CSV table of N, CA, C and O in Angstrom, one decimal:
chain,number,residue,atom,x,y,z
A,1,MET,N,-17.0,55.0,-29.6
A,1,MET,CA,-15.9,54.3,-29.3
A,1,MET,C,-14.6,54.8,-29.8
A,1,MET,O,-13.6,54.9,-29.1
A,2,LYS,N,-14.7,55.5,-31.1
A,2,LYS,CA,-13.4,56.1,-31.7
A,2,LYS,C,-13.0,57.3,-30.9
A,2,LYS,O,-11.9,57.5,-30.5
A,3,ASN,N,-13.9,58.1,-30.3
A,3,ASN,CA,-13.7,59.2,-29.5
A,3,ASN,C,-13.0,58.7,-28.2
A,3,ASN,O,-12.0,59.4,-27.7
A,4,LYS,N,-13.5,57.6,-27.6
A,4,LYS,CA,-12.7,57.1,-26.4
A,4,LYS,C,-11.3,56.7,-26.8
A,4,LYS,O,-10.5,56.9,-25.9
A,5,LYS,N,-11.0,56.1,-27.9
A,5,LYS,CA,-9.7,55.6,-28.2
A,5,LYS,C,-8.8,56.9,-28.5
A,5,LYS,O,-7.6,56.9,-28.1
A,6,ILE,N,-9.3,58.0,-29.0
A,6,ILE,CA,-8.6,59.3,-29.2
A,6,ILE,C,-8.2,59.8,-27.9
A,6,ILE,O,-7.1,60.2,-27.7
A,7,LYS,N,-9.2,59.9,-27.1
A,7,LYS,CA,-8.9,60.4,-25.7
A,7,LYS,C,-7.9,59.5,-24.9
A,7,LYS,O,-6.9,60.2,-24.2
A,8,LEU,N,-8.0,58.3,-25.0
A,8,LEU,CA,-6.9,57.4,-24.4
A,8,LEU,C,-5.6,57.5,-25.1
A,8,LEU,O,-4.6,57.8,-24.2
A,9,LYS,N,-5.5,57.7,-26.3
A,9,LYS,CA,-4.2,58.0,-26.9
A,9,LYS,C,-3.7,59.4,-26.5
A,9,LYS,O,-2.5,59.5,-26.2
A,10,THR,N,-4.5,60.4,-26.3
A,10,THR,CA,-4.0,61.7,-25.9
A,10,THR,C,-3.6,61.6,-24.4
A,10,THR,O,-2.5,62.3,-24.2
A,11,LEU,N,-4.2,60.9,-23.6
A,11,LEU,CA,-3.8,60.7,-22.2
A,11,LEU,C,-2.4,60.0,-22.2
A,11,LEU,O,-1.5,60.4,-21.5
A,12,LYS,N,-2.2,59.1,-23.0
A,12,LYS,CA,-0.9,58.3,-23.1
A,12,LYS,C,0.2,59.2,-23.6
A,12,LYS,O,1.3,59.2,-23.1
A,13,ASP,N,-0.1,60.1,-24.5
A,13,ASP,CA,0.8,61.1,-25.0
A,13,ASP,C,1.3,62.0,-24.0
A,13,ASP,O,2.4,62.4,-23.9
A,14,ILE,N,0.2,62.5,-23.2
A,14,ILE,CA,0.5,63.4,-22.1
A,14,ILE,C,1.3,62.7,-21.0
A,14,ILE,O,2.3,63.4,-20.6
A,15,GLN,N,1.2,61.4,-20.7
A,15,GLN,CA,2.0,60.9,-19.9
A,15,GLN,C,3.4,60.6,-20.3
A,15,GLN,O,4.3,60.8,-19.5
A,16,ASN,N,3.6,60.3,-21.6
A,16,ASN,CA,4.9,60.2,-22.1
A,16,ASN,C,5.7,61.6,-22.1
A,16,ASN,O,6.8,61.7,-21.9
A,17,LEU,N,4.9,62.7,-22.3
A,17,LEU,CA,5.3,64.1,-22.4
A,17,LEU,C,5.8,64.3,-21.0
A,17,LEU,O,7.0,64.8,-20.6
A,18,ARG,N,5.0,64.1,-20.0
A,18,ARG,CA,5.4,64.3,-18.5
A,18,ARG,C,6.6,63.5,-18.1
A,18,ARG,O,7.4,63.9,-17.4
A,19,LYS,N,6.7,62.2,-18.5
A,19,LYS,CA,7.8,61.3,-18.2
A,19,LYS,C,9.0,62.0,-18.5
A,19,LYS,O,10.2,61.8,-18.0
A,20,ASN,N,9.1,62.6,-19.8
A,20,ASN,CA,10.3,63.2,-20.3
A,20,ASN,C,10.5,64.6,-20.0
A,20,ASN,O,11.5,65.3,-20.5
A,21,LEU,N,9.7,65.2,-19.0
A,21,LEU,CA,9.8,66.6,-18.6
A,21,LEU,C,11.1,66.7,-17.7
A,21,LEU,O,11.6,65.9,-17.0
A,22,THR,N,11.9,67.7,-18.2
A,22,THR,CA,13.1,68.0,-17.5
A,22,THR,C,13.0,69.3,-16.8
A,22,THR,O,12.1,70.2,-17.2
A,23,GLY,N,13.9,69.6,-15.9
A,23,GLY,CA,13.8,71.0,-15.2
A,23,GLY,C,13.6,70.8,-13.7
A,23,GLY,O,13.5,69.8,-13.1
A,24,LEU,N,13.3,71.9,-13.1
A,24,LEU,CA,13.1,72.1,-11.7
A,24,LEU,C,11.9,71.2,-11.2
A,24,LEU,O,12.0,70.6,-10.3
A,25,LEU,N,10.8,71.2,-11.9
A,25,LEU,CA,9.8,70.3,-11.5
A,25,LEU,C,9.6,69.0,-12.3
A,25,LEU,O,8.5,68.5,-12.3
A,26,GLY,N,10.6,68.7,-13.0
A,26,GLY,CA,10.6,67.6,-13.8
A,26,GLY,C,11.1,66.2,-13.2
A,26,GLY,O,11.0,66.1,-12.1
A,27,ASN,N,11.3,65.4,-14.1
A,27,ASN,CA,11.7,64.1,-13.7
A,27,ASN,C,13.0,64.0,-13.0
A,27,ASN,O,14.2,64.5,-13.6
A,28,LYS,N,13.2,63.5,-11.9
A,28,LYS,CA,14.5,63.5,-11.1
A,28,LYS,C,15.6,62.7,-11.8
A,28,LYS,O,16.8,63.0,-11.7
A,29,LYS,N,15.1,61.8,-12.7
A,29,LYS,CA,16.1,60.9,-13.4
A,29,LYS,C,16.7,61.7,-14.5
A,29,LYS,O,17.8,61.3,-15.0
A,30,SER,N,16.2,62.9,-14.9
A,30,SER,CA,16.8,63.7,-15.9
A,30,SER,C,17.9,64.6,-15.5
A,30,SER,O,18.6,65.3,-16.3
A,31,ILE,N,18.2,64.7,-14.2
A,31,ILE,CA,19.2,65.5,-13.7
A,31,ILE,C,20.5,65.1,-14.1
A,31,ILE,O,20.9,63.9,-14.1
A,32,ASN,N,21.3,65.9,-14.7
A,32,ASN,CA,22.8,65.8,-15.1
A,32,ASN,C,23.6,65.7,-13.9
A,32,ASN,O,23.8,66.8,-13.3
A,33,LEU,N,24.2,64.6,-13.6
A,33,LEU,CA,25.1,64.6,-12.4
A,33,LEU,C,26.6,65.0,-12.7
A,33,LEU,O,27.2,65.1,-11.7
A,34,LYS,N,26.8,65.4,-13.9
A,34,LYS,CA,28.1,66.1,-14.2
A,34,LYS,C,28.1,67.5,-13.8
A,34,LYS,O,27.2,68.2,-14.1
A,35,GLY,N,29.1,67.9,-13.1
A,35,GLY,CA,29.1,69.4,-12.7
A,35,GLY,C,28.5,69.5,-11.3
A,35,GLY,O,28.0,68.7,-10.7
A,36,ASN,N,28.7,70.8,-10.8
A,36,ASN,CA,28.2,71.0,-9.5
A,36,ASN,C,26.9,71.8,-9.6
A,36,ASN,O,26.6,72.5,-10.6
A,37,HIS,N,25.9,71.5,-8.7
A,37,HIS,CA,24.6,71.9,-8.7
A,37,HIS,C,24.2,72.4,-7.4
A,37,HIS,O,24.6,71.9,-6.3
A,38,VAL,N,23.4,73.4,-7.4
A,38,VAL,CA,22.8,73.9,-6.2
A,38,VAL,C,21.2,73.7,-6.3
A,38,VAL,O,20.7,74.1,-7.4
A,39,PHE,N,20.7,73.0,-5.4
A,39,PHE,CA,19.1,72.8,-5.5
A,39,PHE,C,18.4,73.6,-4.5
A,39,PHE,O,19.0,73.7,-3.4
A,40,PHE,N,17.2,73.9,-4.7
A,40,PHE,CA,16.3,74.5,-3.8
A,40,PHE,C,14.8,73.9,-4.1
A,40,PHE,O,14.6,73.5,-5.3
A,41,GLU,N,14.2,73.8,-3.2
A,41,GLU,CA,12.8,73.2,-3.3
A,41,GLU,C,11.7,74.2,-3.6
A,41,GLU,O,11.7,75.3,-2.9
A,42,VAL,N,10.7,73.8,-4.4
A,42,VAL,CA,9.6,74.6,-4.6
A,42,VAL,C,8.4,73.7,-4.5
A,42,VAL,O,8.5,72.5,-4.8
A,43,ARG,N,7.3,74.2,-4.0
A,43,ARG,CA,6.1,73.4,-3.8
A,43,ARG,C,5.4,73.1,-5.1
A,43,ARG,O,5.0,72.0,-5.3
A,44,ASP,N,5.3,74.2,-5.9
A,44,ASP,CA,4.7,74.0,-7.2
A,44,ASP,C,5.1,75.1,-8.2
A,44,ASP,O,5.9,75.9,-7.8
A,45,ASN,N,4.5,75.1,-9.4
A,45,ASN,CA,4.8,76.2,-10.4
A,45,ASN,C,4.6,77.6,-9.8
A,45,ASN,O,5.4,78.5,-10.1
A,46,ASP,N,3.4,77.7,-9.1
A,46,ASP,CA,3.2,79.1,-8.5
A,46,ASP,C,4.2,79.4,-7.4
A,46,ASP,O,4.7,80.6,-7.4
A,47,HIS,N,4.7,78.5,-6.7
A,47,HIS,CA,5.7,78.9,-5.8
A,47,HIS,C,7.1,79.3,-6.4
A,47,HIS,O,7.8,80.2,-6.2
A,48,LEU,N,7.4,78.5,-7.5
A,48,LEU,CA,8.6,78.9,-8.4
A,48,LEU,C,8.5,80.2,-8.9
A,48,LEU,O,9.4,81.0,-8.9
A,49,LEU,N,7.4,80.5,-9.5
A,49,LEU,CA,7.1,81.8,-10.1
A,49,LEU,C,7.3,83.0,-9.1
A,49,LEU,O,7.8,84.0,-9.3
A,50,MET,N,6.8,82.7,-7.9
A,50,MET,CA,6.9,83.7,-6.7
A,50,MET,C,8.4,83.9,-6.5
A,50,MET,O,8.8,85.0,-6.2
A,51,GLN,N,9.2,82.8,-6.5
A,51,GLN,CA,10.7,83.0,-6.1
A,51,GLN,C,11.4,83.9,-7.2
A,51,GLN,O,12.0,84.7,-6.9
A,52,ILE,N,11.0,83.5,-8.5
A,52,ILE,CA,11.5,84.3,-9.7
A,52,ILE,C,11.2,85.6,-9.5
A,52,ILE,O,11.9,86.7,-9.7
A,53,ARG,N,9.8,86.0,-9.3
A,53,ARG,CA,9.3,87.3,-9.2
A,53,ARG,C,10.0,88.2,-8.1
A,53,ARG,O,10.4,89.2,-8.2
A,54,SER,N,10.3,87.4,-6.9
A,54,SER,CA,11.0,88.0,-5.8
A,54,SER,C,12.4,88.4,-6.2
A,54,SER,O,12.8,89.5,-5.8
A,55,LEU,N,13.0,87.6,-6.9
A,55,LEU,CA,14.4,87.9,-7.2
A,55,LEU,C,14.5,89.1,-8.2
A,55,LEU,O,15.3,90.0,-8.2
A,56,LEU,N,13.5,89.1,-9.1
A,56,LEU,CA,13.4,90.3,-10.1
A,56,LEU,C,13.1,91.5,-9.4
A,56,LEU,O,13.8,92.5,-9.8
A,57,GLN,N,12.2,91.5,-8.5
A,57,GLN,CA,11.9,92.7,-7.7
A,57,GLN,C,13.1,93.2,-6.9
A,57,GLN,O,13.2,94.4,-6.7
A,58,LEU,N,13.8,92.2,-6.3
A,58,LEU,CA,15.1,92.6,-5.7
A,58,LEU,C,16.0,93.4,-6.5
A,58,LEU,O,16.6,94.4,-6.1
A,59,CYS,N,16.1,93.0,-7.8
A,59,CYS,CA,17.0,93.6,-8.7
A,59,CYS,C,16.6,94.9,-9.1
A,59,CYS,O,17.3,96.0,-9.2
A,60,VAL,N,15.2,95.1,-9.3
A,60,VAL,CA,14.7,96.5,-9.5
A,60,VAL,C,14.8,97.3,-8.4
A,60,VAL,O,15.3,98.5,-8.6
A,61,PHE,N,14.7,96.8,-7.2
A,61,PHE,CA,14.8,97.6,-5.9
A,61,PHE,C,16.3,98.1,-5.9
A,61,PHE,O,16.6,99.3,-5.6
A,62,ALA,N,17.1,97.2,-6.1
A,62,ALA,CA,18.7,97.6,-6.1
A,62,ALA,C,19.0,98.6,-7.1
A,62,ALA,O,19.9,99.4,-6.8
A,63,LEU,N,18.4,98.5,-8.2
A,63,LEU,CA,18.8,99.4,-9.3
A,63,LEU,C,18.2,100.8,-9.0
A,63,LEU,O,18.9,101.8,-9.2
A,64,ASP,N,17.1,100.8,-8.5
A,64,ASP,CA,16.3,102.0,-8.1
A,64,ASP,C,16.8,102.8,-6.9
A,64,ASP,O,16.8,103.9,-6.7
A,65,GLY,N,17.2,101.9,-5.8
A,65,GLY,CA,17.6,102.4,-4.6
A,65,GLY,C,18.9,103.1,-4.6
A,65,GLY,O,19.7,102.8,-5.6
A,66,ASP,N,19.1,103.9,-3.5
A,66,ASP,CA,20.4,104.6,-3.3
A,66,ASP,C,21.4,103.7,-2.5
A,66,ASP,O,22.6,104.0,-2.7
A,67,GLY,N,21.0,102.7,-1.9
A,67,GLY,CA,21.7,101.9,-1.1
A,67,GLY,C,22.7,101.0,-2.0
A,67,GLY,O,22.2,100.7,-3.1
A,68,ILE,N,23.8,100.5,-1.5
A,68,ILE,CA,24.6,99.7,-2.3
A,68,ILE,C,24.2,98.2,-2.1
A,68,ILE,O,24.4,97.5,-2.9
A,69,MET,N,23.6,97.8,-1.0
A,69,MET,CA,23.0,96.3,-0.8
A,69,MET,C,24.2,95.4,-1.0
A,69,MET,O,23.9,94.3,-1.5
A,70,LEU,N,25.4,95.5,-0.5
A,70,LEU,CA,26.4,94.5,-0.7
A,70,LEU,C,26.8,94.0,0.6
A,70,LEU,O,26.9,94.8,1.7
A,71,ALA,N,27.1,92.8,0.7
A,71,ALA,CA,27.5,92.1,2.0
A,71,ALA,C,28.9,92.6,2.4
A,71,ALA,O,29.7,92.9,1.5
A,72,PRO,N,29.2,92.9,3.6
A,72,PRO,CA,30.5,93.2,4.0
A,72,PRO,C,31.6,92.3,3.4
A,72,PRO,O,32.7,92.7,2.9
A,73,LYS,N,31.5,91.1,3.3
A,73,LYS,CA,32.4,90.2,2.7
A,73,LYS,C,32.6,90.4,1.2
A,73,LYS,O,33.5,89.9,0.7
A,74,ASN,N,31.6,91.0,0.6
A,74,ASN,CA,31.5,91.2,-0.8
A,74,ASN,C,31.8,92.5,-1.3
A,74,ASN,O,31.3,93.1,-2.3
A,75,ASN,N,32.6,93.3,-0.6
A,75,ASN,CA,32.9,94.7,-0.8
A,75,ASN,C,33.6,95.1,-2.0
A,75,ASN,O,33.6,96.2,-2.3
A,76,ASN,N,34.2,94.1,-2.6
A,76,ASN,CA,34.8,94.3,-3.9
A,76,ASN,C,34.0,94.3,-5.2
A,76,ASN,O,34.4,94.7,-6.3
A,77,ALA,N,32.9,93.8,-5.0
A,77,ALA,CA,31.9,93.7,-6.1
A,77,ALA,C,31.0,94.8,-6.2
A,77,ALA,O,30.6,95.5,-5.2
A,78,SER,N,30.7,95.3,-7.5
A,78,SER,CA,29.9,96.6,-7.6
A,78,SER,C,28.4,96.1,-7.5
A,78,SER,O,28.1,94.9,-7.6
A,79,LYS,N,27.6,97.2,-7.4
A,79,LYS,CA,26.0,96.8,-7.3
A,79,LYS,C,25.7,96.2,-8.7
A,79,LYS,O,25.0,95.2,-8.6
A,80,GLU,N,26.2,96.6,-9.8
A,80,GLU,CA,25.9,96.0,-11.1
A,80,GLU,C,26.3,94.7,-11.2
A,80,GLU,O,25.6,93.8,-11.7
A,81,GLU,N,27.5,94.2,-10.7
A,81,GLU,CA,28.0,92.8,-10.6
A,81,GLU,C,27.2,92.0,-9.8
A,81,GLU,O,26.8,90.8,-10.3
A,82,SER,N,26.7,92.5,-8.6
A,82,SER,CA,25.8,91.7,-7.8
A,82,SER,C,24.4,91.5,-8.5
A,82,SER,O,23.9,90.4,-8.4
A,83,ILE,N,23.9,92.4,-9.0
A,83,ILE,CA,22.6,92.4,-9.8
A,83,ILE,C,22.7,91.4,-10.9
A,83,ILE,O,21.9,90.5,-11.3
A,84,THR,N,23.9,91.4,-11.7
A,84,THR,CA,24.0,90.5,-12.8
A,84,THR,C,24.1,89.1,-12.3
A,84,THR,O,23.5,88.2,-12.8
A,85,GLN,N,24.6,88.9,-11.0
A,85,GLN,CA,24.7,87.4,-10.5
A,85,GLN,C,23.2,87.0,-10.2
A,85,GLN,O,22.8,85.9,-10.5
A,86,VAL,N,22.4,87.9,-9.7
A,86,VAL,CA,21.0,87.5,-9.3
A,86,VAL,C,20.2,87.3,-10.7
A,86,VAL,O,19.5,86.2,-10.9
A,87,LEU,N,20.5,88.1,-11.6
A,87,LEU,CA,19.8,87.8,-12.9
A,87,LEU,C,20.3,86.6,-13.6
A,87,LEU,O,19.4,85.9,-14.3
A,88,GLU,N,21.5,86.3,-13.5
A,88,GLU,CA,21.9,85.0,-14.1
A,88,GLU,C,21.3,83.8,-13.4
A,88,GLU,O,20.9,82.8,-14.1
A,89,LEU,N,21.1,83.9,-12.1
A,89,LEU,CA,20.5,82.9,-11.3
A,89,LEU,C,19.0,82.7,-11.8
A,89,LEU,O,18.5,81.7,-12.1
A,90,VAL,N,18.4,83.8,-12.0
A,90,VAL,CA,16.9,83.8,-12.6
A,90,VAL,C,16.8,83.2,-13.9
A,90,VAL,O,16.0,82.3,-14.2
A,91,LEU,N,17.8,83.4,-14.8
A,91,LEU,CA,17.8,82.8,-16.0
A,91,LEU,C,18.0,81.4,-15.9
A,91,LEU,O,17.3,80.5,-16.7
A,92,CYS,N,18.8,80.8,-15.0
A,92,CYS,CA,18.9,79.4,-14.7
A,92,CYS,C,17.7,78.8,-14.2
A,92,CYS,O,17.5,77.5,-14.5
A,93,ILE,N,16.9,79.3,-13.5
A,93,ILE,CA,15.7,78.7,-12.8
A,93,ILE,C,14.4,78.9,-13.5
A,93,ILE,O,13.3,78.5,-13.1
A,94,LEU,N,14.5,79.7,-14.6
A,94,LEU,CA,13.2,79.9,-15.4
A,94,LEU,C,12.7,78.6,-15.9
A,94,LEU,O,13.4,77.6,-16.3
A,95,PRO,N,11.3,78.2,-15.7
A,95,PRO,CA,10.9,77.0,-15.9
A,95,PRO,C,10.6,76.7,-17.4
A,95,PRO,O,9.3,76.5,-17.9
A,96,ASP,N,11.6,76.7,-18.2
A,96,ASP,CA,11.4,76.4,-19.6
A,96,ASP,C,10.6,75.2,-20.0
A,96,ASP,O,9.7,75.2,-20.9
A,97,SER,N,11.2,74.0,-19.4
A,97,SER,CA,10.6,72.9,-19.7
A,97,SER,C,9.1,72.8,-19.4
A,97,SER,O,8.2,72.1,-20.0
A,98,GLN,N,8.8,73.3,-18.1
A,98,GLN,CA,7.3,73.2,-17.6
A,98,GLN,C,6.5,74.1,-18.5
A,98,GLN,O,5.4,73.8,-18.9
A,99,MET,N,6.9,75.2,-19.1
A,99,MET,CA,6.2,76.1,-20.0
A,99,MET,C,6.0,75.3,-21.3
A,99,MET,O,4.9,75.3,-21.9
A,100,TYR,N,6.9,74.6,-21.9
A,100,TYR,CA,6.8,73.8,-23.1
A,100,TYR,C,5.7,72.7,-22.7
A,100,TYR,O,4.9,72.6,-23.7
A,101,TYR,N,5.8,72.0,-21.7
A,101,TYR,CA,4.9,71.1,-21.3
A,101,TYR,C,3.5,71.5,-21.3
A,101,TYR,O,2.5,71.0,-21.8
A,102,MET,N,3.3,72.7,-20.7
A,102,MET,CA,2.0,73.3,-20.4
A,102,MET,C,1.4,73.7,-21.7
A,102,MET,O,0.3,73.5,-22.1
A,103,ASP,N,2.2,74.1,-22.8
A,103,ASP,CA,1.9,74.5,-24.1
A,103,ASP,C,1.4,73.3,-24.9
A,103,ASP,O,0.3,73.2,-25.5
A,104,LYS,N,2.1,72.2,-24.7
A,104,LYS,CA,1.9,70.9,-25.4
A,104,LYS,C,0.5,70.5,-24.9
A,104,LYS,O,-0.3,69.9,-25.5
A,105,LEU,N,0.5,70.4,-23.5
A,105,LEU,CA,-0.7,69.9,-22.8
A,105,LEU,C,-1.9,70.6,-23.3
A,105,LEU,O,-3.0,70.1,-23.6
A,106,ASP,N,-1.9,72.0,-23.3
A,106,ASP,CA,-3.0,72.7,-23.7
A,106,ASP,C,-3.4,72.5,-25.2
A,106,ASP,O,-4.6,72.3,-25.6
A,107,GLU,N,-2.4,72.4,-26.1
A,107,GLU,CA,-2.7,71.9,-27.5
A,107,GLU,C,-3.4,70.6,-27.6
A,107,GLU,O,-4.3,70.5,-28.3
A,108,MET,N,-3.0,69.6,-26.8
A,108,MET,CA,-3.5,68.4,-26.9
A,108,MET,C,-4.8,68.3,-26.3
A,108,MET,O,-5.8,67.7,-26.9
A,109,LEU,N,-5.1,69.0,-25.2
A,109,LEU,CA,-6.5,69.1,-24.6
A,109,LEU,C,-7.5,69.9,-25.4
A,109,LEU,O,-8.6,69.6,-25.6
A,110,SER,N,-7.0,70.9,-26.1
A,110,SER,CA,-7.9,71.7,-26.9
A,110,SER,C,-8.4,71.0,-28.0
A,110,SER,O,-9.5,71.2,-28.5
A,111,LYS,N,-7.6,70.0,-28.6
A,111,LYS,CA,-8.1,69.2,-29.8
A,111,LYS,C,-9.1,68.3,-29.2
A,111,LYS,O,-10.1,67.9,-30.2
A,112,LEU,N,-9.2,67.8,-28.0
A,112,LEU,CA,-10.2,66.9,-27.5
A,112,LEU,C,-11.5,67.6,-27.4
A,112,LEU,O,-12.6,66.9,-27.5
A,113,LYS,N,-11.5,68.8,-27.0
A,113,LYS,CA,-12.8,69.6,-26.8
A,113,LYS,C,-13.8,69.4,-28.0
A,113,LYS,O,-15.0,69.4,-27.7
A,114,TYR,N,-13.2,69.5,-29.1
A,114,TYR,CA,-14.1,69.7,-30.4
A,114,TYR,C,-14.5,68.3,-31.0
A,114,TYR,O,-15.0,68.2,-32.0
A,115,ARG,N,-14.1,67.3,-30.4
A,115,ARG,CA,-14.4,66.0,-31.0
A,115,ARG,C,-15.5,65.3,-30.5
A,115,ARG,O,-16.0,65.5,-29.3
C-alpha cells in the first residue's frame, strides 16, 4: 500500500512538472505575449532535434563550402553574418525546458524502480 502511495505521489509530481513546462513543446499558457515572436510547428522532440540538426549542418556546409550562399536581396551581409543569424536561431529553439523535464522525469522514475 505504501509503495502504491509513493507511485501515485510521483505521478502527481510528474503531472505538476509537465504543467509548468515552458518552451516549444511546453504549456501554451506559458508563452510571453510581450514582444514579437515567430512560431513554427514541430511534431515531437525528435522532429525538433531534426530541425536543429539540419540548421547546424547548413552552417557547417556554408563554412566549408566555397559558395557564398546569400540571397540576392541580402547581398550586403557576409557569409559569417548569415551563419551567425542561423546559429542565433538555433540557440533560441534549443529545447532547454524539455531537457530539464526529461532529466527530472528520469530521476523520479528511477527512484520508483528500486522500491
